[in-house]
Amino acid sequence: MNKAFTITEDDYFAYQWHLFKHNPTAKRSMTIQMLVPIAVFVAIPIFYIATKKPVEGLYPLGAAITLWPLLYRFFFNRSMQKKLRKLIRKMEKDLPIGEHHVVITEEGITDGDVKFSYDDIRSVIANENYLYLFYKDATQAYLLPKNLANDKINSYIGSKNKKG
């Protein structure tokens, strides 16, 4: 089967955003950056109580402690999305964005310089439009539209997911 498809900036962004959201280092960093201010917010009332100062003025601090994780997550995600989009635009010529001509055979997948067999696939992640095929030792995945996945790819993906 020989098909053509186009990977847009939004498609590639969705792939990179998925990788970012599931990166353990990014998760740990966000958690630490979220919890350290909460520890400071909790230390301030303890100081007030220990020094017997009136705590009535700390009600806004209580609201900040409650809202901080939600606000931080929202602004952190928004900031990272902007940075990621800017990076994608800057590196657009080096990324697999644009027209692709894929050849799907019984042996594997070929697209320009990219060629791998079904046995080379390490893992598969699916989003609403694409399959991310991680193959061999490649650090990037091959983005294959779901509608191009033939029965062999779908059955192979099912068997890979059951094993792993």
Tab-separated table of N, CA and C in Angstrom:
chain	number	residue	atom	x	y	z
A	1	MET	N	0.851	-1.164	0.000
A	1	MET	CA	0.000	0.000	0.000
A	1	MET	C	0.905	1.239	0.000
A	2	ASN	N	0.677	2.118	-0.924
A	2	ASN	CA	1.453	3.344	-1.056
A	2	ASN	C	0.498	4.521	-0.855
A	3	LYS	N	0.696	5.301	0.218
A	3	LYS	CA	-0.218	6.405	0.538
A	3	LYS	C	0.561	7.671	0.845
A	4	ALA	N	-0.095	8.790	0.660
A	4	ALA	CA	0.483	10.092	1.002
A	4	ALA	C	-0.358	10.724	2.111
A	5	PHE	N	0.316	11.426	3.012
A	5	PHE	CA	-0.365	12.155	4.070
A	5	PHE	C	0.493	13.337	4.476
A	6	THR	N	-0.097	14.253	5.218
A	6	THR	CA	0.609	15.451	5.658
A	6	THR	C	0.572	15.531	7.172
A	7	ILE	N	1.735	15.770	7.760
A	7	ILE	CA	1.821	16.016	9.198
A	7	ILE	C	1.885	17.525	9.384
A	8	THR	N	0.930	18.061	10.107
A	8	THR	CA	0.873	19.502	10.337
A	8	THR	C	1.620	19.859	11.621
A	9	GLU	N	1.795	21.139	11.824
A	9	GLU	CA	2.431	21.618	13.054
A	9	GLU	C	1.606	21.191	14.271
A	10	ASP	N	0.288	21.239	14.157
A	10	ASP	CA	-0.579	20.839	15.270
A	10	ASP	C	-0.451	19.344	15.570
A	11	ASP	N	-0.317	18.522	14.539
A	11	ASP	CA	-0.131	17.084	14.740
A	11	ASP	C	1.178	16.815	15.478
A	12	TYR	N	2.229	17.482	15.047
A	12	TYR	CA	3.531	17.280	15.686
A	12	TYR	C	3.521	17.840	17.108
A	13	PHE	N	2.819	18.970	17.320
A	13	PHE	CA	2.686	19.520	18.664
A	13	PHE	C	1.983	18.523	19.579
A	14	ALA	N	0.904	17.904	19.095
A	14	ALA	CA	0.168	16.923	19.908
A	14	ALA	C	1.086	15.775	20.319
A	15	TYR	N	1.939	15.335	19.407
A	15	TYR	CA	2.900	14.263	19.704
A	15	TYR	C	3.892	14.711	20.775
A	16	GLN	N	4.488	15.885	20.597
A	16	GLN	CA	5.471	16.382	21.562
A	16	GLN	C	4.825	16.682	22.915
A	17	TRP	N	3.599	17.194	22.911
A	17	TRP	CA	2.909	17.498	24.168
A	17	TRP	C	2.609	16.197	24.924
A	18	HIS	N	2.243	15.156	24.197
A	18	HIS	CA	2.011	13.858	24.829
A	18	HIS	C	3.303	13.359	25.495
A	19	LEU	N	4.414	13.464	24.790
A	19	LEU	CA	5.696	13.038	25.367
A	19	LEU	C	6.032	13.855	26.606
A	20	PHE	N	5.791	15.157	26.548
A	20	PHE	CA	6.089	16.021	27.688
A	20	PHE	C	5.231	15.666	28.901
A	21	LYS	N	3.931	15.473	28.683
A	21	LYS	CA	3.026	15.177	29.794
A	21	LYS	C	3.346	13.844	30.464
A	22	HIS	N	3.944	12.911	29.723
A	22	HIS	CA	4.246	11.603	30.284
A	22	HIS	C	5.716	11.433	30.633
A	23	ASN	N	6.461	12.535	30.661
A	23	ASN	CA	7.871	12.511	31.015
A	23	ASN	C	7.997	12.553	32.542
A	24	PRO	N	8.612	11.533	33.165
A	24	PRO	CA	8.706	11.511	34.632
A	24	PRO	C	9.486	12.694	35.195
A	25	THR	N	10.503	13.159	34.503
A	25	THR	CA	11.287	14.296	34.981
A	25	THR	C	10.439	15.562	35.000
A	26	ALA	N	9.650	15.784	33.969
A	26	ALA	CA	8.780	16.960	33.925
A	26	ALA	C	7.724	16.891	35.024
A	27	LYS	N	7.171	15.713	35.251
A	27	LYS	CA	6.172	15.556	36.312
A	27	LYS	C	6.776	15.857	37.679
A	28	ARG	N	7.977	15.325	37.919
A	28	ARG	CA	8.644	15.542	39.210
A	28	ARG	C	8.964	17.025	39.396
A	29	SER	N	9.456	17.669	38.365
A	29	SER	CA	9.788	19.092	38.437
A	29	SER	C	8.546	19.925	38.741
A	30	MET	N	7.441	19.624	38.060
A	30	MET	CA	6.216	20.377	38.287
A	30	MET	C	5.701	20.156	39.713
A	31	THR	N	5.790	18.943	40.212
A	31	THR	CA	5.328	18.649	41.570
A	31	THR	C	6.162	19.406	42.603
A	32	ILE	N	7.473	19.400	42.420
A	32	ILE	CA	8.348	20.108	43.368
A	32	ILE	C	8.051	21.603	43.335
A	33	GLN	N	7.924	22.159	42.134
A	33	GLN	CA	7.652	23.589	42.013
A	33	GLN	C	6.273	23.953	42.550
A	34	MET	N	5.383	22.993	42.626
A	34	MET	CA	4.060	23.246	43.157
A	34	MET	C	4.045	23.118	44.686
A	35	LEU	N	4.839	22.197	45.230
A	35	LEU	CA	4.796	21.929	46.666
A	35	LEU	C	5.668	22.873	47.494
A	36	VAL	N	6.758	23.365	46.957
A	36	VAL	CA	7.649	24.238	47.729
A	36	VAL	C	6.921	25.508	48.176
A	37	PRO	N	6.210	26.215	47.316
A	37	PRO	CA	5.470	27.388	47.807
A	37	PRO	C	4.401	27.029	48.839
A	38	ILE	N	3.785	25.870	48.696
A	38	ILE	CA	2.788	25.464	49.691
A	38	ILE	C	3.455	25.287	51.049
A	39	ALA	N	4.658	24.718	51.060
A	39	ALA	CA	5.393	24.564	52.325
A	39	ALA	C	5.669	25.935	52.949
A	40	VAL	N	6.017	26.909	52.118
A	40	VAL	CA	6.250	28.266	52.626
A	40	VAL	C	4.941	28.858	53.142
A	41	PHE	N	3.867	28.654	52.395
A	41	PHE	CA	2.560	29.165	52.821
A	41	PHE	C	2.143	28.555	54.162
A	42	VAL	N	2.471	27.311	54.398
A	42	VAL	CA	2.125	26.647	55.663
A	42	VAL	C	3.054	27.129	56.783
A	43	ALA	N	4.297	27.415	56.464
A	43	ALA	CA	5.251	27.864	57.485
A	43	ALA	C	4.873	29.233	58.046
A	44	ILE	N	4.302	30.094	57.230
A	44	ILE	CA	3.943	31.441	57.694
A	44	ILE	C	2.902	31.385	58.813
A	45	PRO	N	1.786	30.635	58.688
A	45	PRO	CA	0.839	30.561	59.818
A	45	PRO	C	1.461	29.917	61.065
A	46	ILE	N	2.335	28.947	60.864
A	46	ILE	CA	2.997	28.331	62.022
A	46	ILE	C	3.812	29.384	62.763
A	47	PHE	N	4.513	30.235	61.999
A	47	PHE	CA	5.272	31.322	62.616
A	47	PHE	C	4.340	32.269	63.374
A	48	TYR	N	3.206	32.623	62.765
A	48	TYR	CA	2.248	33.516	63.413
A	48	TYR	C	1.714	32.906	64.701
A	49	ILE	N	1.397	31.629	64.676
A	49	ILE	CA	0.860	30.964	65.873
A	49	ILE	C	1.934	30.871	66.950
A	50	ALA	N	3.166	30.542	66.558
A	50	ALA	CA	4.257	30.409	67.524
A	50	ALA	C	4.588	31.750	68.182
A	51	THR	N	4.476	32.840	67.464
A	51	THR	CA	4.786	34.154	68.026
A	51	THR	C	3.551	34.856	68.584
A	52	LYS	N	2.412	34.152	68.580
A	52	LYS	CA	1.150	34.657	69.132
A	52	LYS	C	0.690	35.954	68.475
A	53	LYS	N	0.943	36.054	67.180
A	53	LYS	CA	0.436	37.187	66.419
A	53	LYS	C	-0.978	36.843	65.946
A	54	PRO	N	-1.819	37.840	65.670
A	54	PRO	CA	-3.187	37.545	65.207
A	54	PRO	C	-3.151	36.917	63.804
A	55	VAL	N	-3.939	35.857	63.643
A	55	VAL	CA	-3.932	35.120	62.376
A	55	VAL	C	-5.070	35.542	61.436
A	56	GLU	N	-5.870	36.525	61.828
A	56	GLU	CA	-6.992	36.934	60.988
A	56	GLU	C	-6.519	37.433	59.621
A	57	GLY	N	-5.366	38.050	59.558
A	57	GLY	CA	-4.851	38.590	58.306
A	57	GLY	C	-4.342	37.520	57.355
A	58	LEU	N	-4.353	36.272	57.792
A	58	LEU	CA	-3.836	35.183	56.968
A	58	LEU	C	-4.909	34.487	56.138
A	59	TYR	N	-6.135	34.983	56.172
A	59	TYR	CA	-7.189	34.348	55.371
A	59	TYR	C	-6.869	34.358	53.873
A	60	PRO	N	-6.340	35.455	53.332
A	60	PRO	CA	-5.959	35.401	51.913
A	60	PRO	C	-4.869	34.352	51.637
A	61	LEU	N	-4.010	34.150	52.627
A	61	LEU	CA	-2.983	33.119	52.478
A	61	LEU	C	-3.616	31.730	52.399
A	62	GLY	N	-4.682	31.516	53.173
A	62	GLY	CA	-5.403	30.245	53.110
A	62	GLY	C	-6.014	30.018	51.730
A	63	ALA	N	-6.543	31.086	51.159
A	63	ALA	CA	-7.095	30.972	49.803
A	63	ALA	C	-5.977	30.676	48.805
A	64	ALA	N	-4.838	31.305	48.986
A	64	ALA	CA	-3.702	31.060	48.080
A	64	ALA	C	-3.221	29.618	48.177
A	65	ILE	N	-3.188	29.071	49.400
A	65	ILE	CA	-2.770	27.674	49.573
A	65	ILE	C	-3.731	26.751	48.836
A	66	THR	N	-5.011	27.061	48.911
A	66	THR	CA	-6.021	26.227	48.268
A	66	THR	C	-5.962	26.320	46.750
A	67	LEU	N	-5.785	27.511	46.220
A	67	LEU	CA	-5.824	27.716	44.773
A	67	LEU	C	-4.486	27.507	44.063
A	68	TRP	N	-3.387	27.552	44.818
A	68	TRP	CA	-2.066	27.481	44.205
A	68	TRP	C	-1.861	26.290	43.263
A	69	PRO	N	-2.170	25.045	43.664
A	69	PRO	CA	-1.923	23.930	42.741
A	69	PRO	C	-2.697	24.059	41.424
A	70	LEU	N	-3.929	24.536	41.497
A	70	LEU	CA	-4.724	24.685	40.277
A	70	LEU	C	-4.170	25.790	39.386
A	71	LEU	N	-3.878	26.928	39.980
A	71	LEU	CA	-3.343	28.044	39.205
A	71	LEU	C	-1.971	27.717	38.637
A	72	TYR	N	-1.130	27.095	39.445
A	72	TYR	CA	0.220	26.781	38.985
A	72	TYR	C	0.167	25.825	37.796
A	73	ARG	N	-0.618	24.778	37.917
A	73	ARG	CA	-0.725	23.800	36.831
A	73	ARG	C	-1.227	24.472	35.542
A	74	PHE	N	-2.239	25.337	35.662
A	74	PHE	CA	-2.786	26.021	34.496
A	74	PHE	C	-1.723	26.889	33.822
A	75	PHE	N	-1.048	27.746	34.601
A	75	PHE	CA	-0.066	28.660	34.021
A	75	PHE	C	1.196	27.921	33.562
A	76	PHE	N	1.587	26.879	34.265
A	76	PHE	CA	2.747	26.084	33.852
A	76	PHE	C	2.463	25.420	32.500
A	77	ASN	N	1.305	24.775	32.369
A	77	ASN	CA	0.951	24.124	31.102
A	77	ASN	C	0.859	25.135	29.965
A	78	ARG	N	0.243	26.263	30.214
A	78	ARG	CA	0.127	27.284	29.177
A	78	ARG	C	1.498	27.793	28.743
A	79	SER	N	2.365	28.027	29.707
A	79	SER	CA	3.718	28.493	29.406
A	79	SER	C	4.500	27.448	28.604
A	80	MET	N	4.399	26.190	29.003
A	80	MET	CA	5.130	25.135	28.296
A	80	MET	C	4.580	24.930	26.885
A	81	GLN	N	3.280	25.057	26.713
A	81	GLN	CA	2.700	24.923	25.372
A	81	GLN	C	3.206	26.029	24.454
A	82	LYS	N	3.281	27.256	24.961
A	82	LYS	CA	3.793	28.367	24.159
A	82	LYS	C	5.252	28.126	23.785
A	83	LYS	N	6.055	27.680	24.751
A	83	LYS	CA	7.473	27.427	24.483
A	83	LYS	C	7.650	26.296	23.481
A	84	LEU	N	6.837	25.259	23.603
A	84	LEU	CA	6.936	24.124	22.694
A	84	LEU	C	6.533	24.530	21.276
A	85	ARG	N	5.474	25.288	21.130
A	85	ARG	CA	5.058	25.758	19.793
A	85	ARG	C	6.142	26.644	19.166
A	86	LYS	N	6.748	27.513	19.979
A	86	LYS	CA	7.811	28.390	19.482
A	86	LYS	C	9.011	27.560	19.014
A	87	LEU	N	9.354	26.532	19.782
A	87	LEU	CA	10.466	25.659	19.410
A	87	LEU	C	10.159	24.894	18.123
A	88	ILE	N	8.938	24.415	17.983
A	88	ILE	CA	8.548	23.688	16.768
A	88	ILE	C	8.635	24.605	15.554
A	89	ARG	N	8.171	25.835	15.688
A	89	ARG	CA	8.249	26.774	14.563
A	89	ARG	C	9.701	27.081	14.203
A	90	LYS	N	10.536	27.191	15.220
A	90	LYS	CA	11.950	27.506	14.998
A	90	LYS	C	12.674	26.360	14.295
A	91	MET	N	12.307	25.126	14.617
A	91	MET	CA	12.993	23.948	14.079
A	91	MET	C	12.198	23.265	12.969
A	92	GLU	N	11.222	23.925	12.417
A	92	GLU	CA	10.290	23.306	11.476
A	92	GLU	C	10.975	22.594	10.314
A	93	LYS	N	12.071	23.137	9.821
A	93	LYS	CA	12.757	22.532	8.673
A	93	LYS	C	13.412	21.191	9.024
A	94	ASP	N	13.749	20.986	10.297
A	94	ASP	CA	14.395	19.748	10.736
A	94	ASP	C	13.417	18.706	11.256
A	95	LEU	N	12.137	19.034	11.303
A	95	LEU	CA	11.127	18.132	11.866
A	95	LEU	C	10.344	17.453	10.749
A	96	PRO	N	9.698	16.328	11.066
A	96	PRO	CA	8.935	15.603	10.038
A	96	PRO	C	7.565	16.221	9.761
A	97	ILE	N	7.548	17.528	9.553
A	97	ILE	CA	6.301	18.230	9.262
A	97	ILE	C	6.212	18.394	7.751
A	98	GLY	N	5.047	18.120	7.206
A	98	GLY	CA	4.849	18.279	5.771
A	98	GLY	C	4.351	17.002	5.130
A	99	GLU	N	4.560	16.909	3.813
A	99	GLU	CA	4.078	15.787	2.996
A	99	GLU	C	4.935	14.541	3.236
A	100	HIS	N	4.271	13.402	3.391
A	100	HIS	CA	4.942	12.110	3.555
A	100	HIS	C	4.336	11.107	2.583
A	101	HIS	N	5.186	10.232	2.074
A	101	HIS	CA	4.742	9.153	1.188
A	101	HIS	C	5.174	7.852	1.836
A	102	VAL	N	4.226	7.144	2.409
A	102	VAL	CA	4.525	5.924	3.141
A	102	VAL	C	4.174	4.712	2.286
A	103	VAL	N	5.034	3.709	2.396
A	103	VAL	CA	4.782	2.421	1.752
A	103	VAL	C	4.651	1.398	2.878
A	104	ILE	N	3.477	0.804	2.987
A	104	ILE	CA	3.215	-0.202	4.014
A	104	ILE	C	3.118	-1.551	3.319
A	105	THR	N	4.049	-2.443	3.674
A	105	THR	CA	4.085	-3.771	3.064
A	105	THR	C	3.895	-4.823	4.150
A	106	GLU	N	3.974	-6.076	3.744
A	106	GLU	CA	3.881	-7.173	4.714
A	106	GLU	C	5.118	-7.227	5.605
A	107	GLU	N	6.230	-6.656	5.139
A	107	GLU	CA	7.482	-6.688	5.898
A	107	GLU	C	7.611	-5.527	6.876
A	108	GLY	N	7.086	-4.352	6.494
A	108	GLY	CA	7.244	-3.198	7.363
A	108	GLY	C	6.797	-1.909	6.730
A	109	ILE	N	7.380	-0.817	7.197
A	109	ILE	CA	6.989	0.525	6.788
A	109	ILE	C	8.206	1.252	6.238
A	110	THR	N	8.021	1.952	5.115
A	110	THR	CA	9.080	2.745	4.511
A	110	THR	C	8.528	4.122	4.182
A	111	ASP	N	9.288	5.153	4.558
A	111	ASP	CA	8.918	6.540	4.254
A	111	ASP	C	10.210	7.326	4.084
A	112	GLY	N	10.664	7.487	2.866
A	112	GLY	CA	11.914	8.206	2.615
A	112	GLY	C	13.084	7.480	3.251
A	113	ASP	N	13.792	8.156	4.144
A	113	ASP	CA	14.944	7.566	4.833
A	113	ASP	C	14.539	6.641	5.979
A	114	VAL	N	13.295	6.702	6.387
A	114	VAL	CA	12.806	5.884	7.505
A	114	VAL	C	12.330	4.544	6.971
A	115	LYS	N	12.898	3.475	7.519
A	115	LYS	CA	12.486	2.130	7.112
A	115	LYS	C	12.636	1.212	8.321
A	116	PHE	N	11.564	0.504	8.641
A	116	PHE	CA	11.629	-0.445	9.748
A	116	PHE	C	10.598	-1.544	9.544
A	117	SER	N	10.925	-2.703	10.106
A	117	SER	CA	10.002	-3.834	10.025
A	117	SER	C	9.090	-3.806	11.246
A	118	TYR	N	8.066	-4.621	11.220
A	118	TYR	CA	7.136	-4.672	12.350
A	118	TYR	C	7.822	-5.186	13.612
A	119	ASP	N	8.830	-6.051	13.444
A	119	ASP	CA	9.556	-6.570	14.612
A	119	ASP	C	10.412	-5.506	15.286
A	120	ASP	N	10.734	-4.427	14.560
A	120	ASP	CA	11.547	-3.350	15.120
A	120	ASP	C	10.742	-2.414	16.013
A	121	ILE	N	9.424	-2.517	15.996
A	121	ILE	CA	8.579	-1.620	16.781
A	121	ILE	C	8.698	-1.976	18.256
A	122	ARG	N	9.165	-0.991	19.067
A	122	ARG	CA	9.310	-1.184	20.517
A	122	ARG	C	8.002	-0.942	21.247
A	123	SER	N	7.324	0.138	20.879
A	123	SER	CA	6.062	0.459	21.537
A	123	SER	C	5.214	1.324	20.614
A	124	VAL	N	3.935	1.377	20.936
A	124	VAL	CA	2.979	2.131	20.134
A	124	VAL	C	2.094	2.925	21.088
A	125	ILE	N	1.913	4.183	20.754
A	125	ILE	CA	0.997	5.044	21.504
A	125	ILE	C	0.009	5.605	20.493
A	126	ALA	N	-1.253	5.612	20.854
A	126	ALA	CA	-2.276	6.115	19.944
A	126	ALA	C	-2.934	7.353	20.533
A	127	ASN	N	-3.157	8.355	19.688
A	127	ASN	CA	-4.008	9.468	20.081
A	127	ASN	C	-5.224	9.435	19.165
A	128	GLU	N	-5.996	10.501	19.119
A	128	GLU	CA	-7.228	10.438	18.339
A	128	GLU	C	-7.001	10.314	16.840
A	129	ASN	N	-5.879	10.810	16.319
A	129	ASN	CA	-5.655	10.782	14.872
A	129	ASN	C	-4.449	9.958	14.418
A	130	TYR	N	-3.482	9.776	15.269
A	130	TYR	CA	-2.219	9.157	14.865
A	130	TYR	C	-1.821	7.999	15.759
A	131	LEU	N	-1.000	7.127	15.190
A	131	LEU	CA	-0.285	6.108	15.945
A	131	LEU	C	1.165	6.573	16.016
A	132	TYR	N	1.737	6.573	17.205
A	132	TYR	CA	3.138	6.914	17.372
A	132	TYR	C	3.896	5.596	17.476
A	133	LEU	N	4.637	5.259	16.441
A	133	LEU	CA	5.365	3.992	16.382
A	133	LEU	C	6.820	4.232	16.767
A	134	PHE	N	7.200	3.783	17.965
A	134	PHE	CA	8.588	3.887	18.414
A	134	PHE	C	9.305	2.628	17.930
A	135	TYR	N	10.340	2.809	17.137
A	135	TYR	CA	11.007	1.674	16.498
A	135	TYR	C	12.506	1.706	16.763
A	136	LYS	N	13.095	0.512	16.747
A	136	LYS	CA	14.538	0.324	16.943
A	136	LYS	C	15.030	1.160	18.106
A	137	ASP	N	16.137	1.855	17.879
A	137	ASP	CA	16.708	2.716	18.907
A	137	ASP	C	16.396	4.183	18.670
A	138	ALA	N	15.471	4.463	17.802
A	138	ALA	CA	15.143	5.853	17.471
A	138	ALA	C	14.559	6.558	18.692
A	139	THR	N	14.980	7.801	18.887
A	139	THR	CA	14.447	8.568	20.014
A	139	THR	C	13.093	9.180	19.672
A	140	GLN	N	12.809	9.317	18.390
A	140	GLN	CA	11.537	9.848	17.940
A	140	GLN	C	10.650	8.695	17.466
A	141	ALA	N	9.388	8.988	17.365
A	141	ALA	CA	8.447	7.996	16.856
A	141	ALA	C	8.094	8.327	15.416
A	142	TYR	N	7.620	7.326	14.720
A	142	TYR	CA	7.079	7.556	13.385
A	142	TYR	C	5.595	7.828	13.558
A	143	LEU	N	5.107	8.950	13.035
A	143	LEU	CA	3.703	9.319	13.158
A	143	LEU	C	2.950	8.774	11.956
A	144	LEU	N	2.064	7.830	12.211
A	144	LEU	CA	1.280	7.197	11.154
A	144	LEU	C	-0.195	7.481	11.399
A	145	PRO	N	-0.885	8.085	10.438
A	145	PRO	CA	-2.324	8.316	10.622
A	145	PRO	C	-3.063	6.991	10.869
A	146	LYS	N	-3.989	7.004	11.784
A	146	LYS	CA	-4.725	5.786	12.123
A	146	LYS	C	-5.445	5.186	10.922
A	147	ASN	N	-5.932	6.035	10.028
A	147	ASN	CA	-6.685	5.506	8.894
A	147	ASN	C	-5.790	4.766	7.899
A	148	LEU	N	-4.464	4.890	8.013
A	148	LEU	CA	-3.551	4.167	7.130
A	148	LEU	C	-3.089	2.840	7.726
A	149	ALA	N	-3.392	2.615	8.977
A	149	ALA	CA	-2.972	1.370	9.624
A	149	ALA	C	-3.781	0.217	9.044
A	150	ASN	N	-3.082	-0.728	8.429
A	150	ASN	CA	-3.772	-1.883	7.852
A	150	ASN	C	-4.027	-2.932	8.929
A	151	ASP	N	-4.670	-4.025	8.553
A	151	ASP	CA	-5.004	-5.075	9.513
A	151	ASP	C	-3.754	-5.656	10.157
A	152	LYS	N	-2.689	-5.795	9.382
A	152	LYS	CA	-1.451	-6.363	9.921
A	152	LYS	C	-0.876	-5.453	11.010
A	153	ILE	N	-0.865	-4.154	10.764
A	153	ILE	CA	-0.363	-3.217	11.773
A	153	ILE	C	-1.248	-3.260	13.009
A	154	ASN	N	-2.555	-3.216	12.829
A	154	ASN	CA	-3.469	-3.235	13.973
A	154	ASN	C	-3.348	-4.520	14.775
A	155	SER	N	-3.246	-5.667	14.108
A	155	SER	CA	-3.110	-6.924	14.841
A	155	SER	C	-1.748	-7.006	15.513
A	156	TYR	N	-0.723	-6.497	14.839
A	156	TYR	CA	0.613	-6.513	15.458
A	156	TYR	C	0.659	-5.603	16.678
A	157	ILE	N	0.017	-4.446	16.577
A	157	ILE	CA	-0.040	-3.522	17.710
A	157	ILE	C	-0.775	-4.173	18.871
A	158	GLY	N	-1.879	-4.861	18.580
A	158	GLY	CA	-2.610	-5.556	19.643
A	158	GLY	C	-1.776	-6.616	20.322
A	159	SER	N	-0.996	-7.376	19.550
A	159	SER	CA	-0.153	-8.412	20.160
A	159	SER	C	0.993	-7.787	20.944
A	160	LYS	N	1.565	-6.676	20.471
A	160	LYS	CA	2.642	-5.987	21.198
A	160	LYS	C	2.148	-5.473	22.529
A	161	ASN	N	0.940	-4.869	22.522
A	161	ASN	CA	0.393	-4.308	23.748
A	161	ASN	C	0.037	-5.387	24.757
A	162	LYS	N	-0.349	-6.571	24.312
A	162	LYS	CA	-0.665	-7.660	25.242
A	162	LYS	C	0.600	-8.215	25.881
A	163	LYS	N	1.715	-8.256	25.117
A	163	LYS	CA	2.980	-8.764	25.655
A	163	LYS	C	3.575	-7.784	26.668
A	164	GLY	N	3.552	-6.499	26.349
A	164	GLY	CA	4.249	-5.499	27.153
A	164	GLY	C	3.368	-4.912	28.149
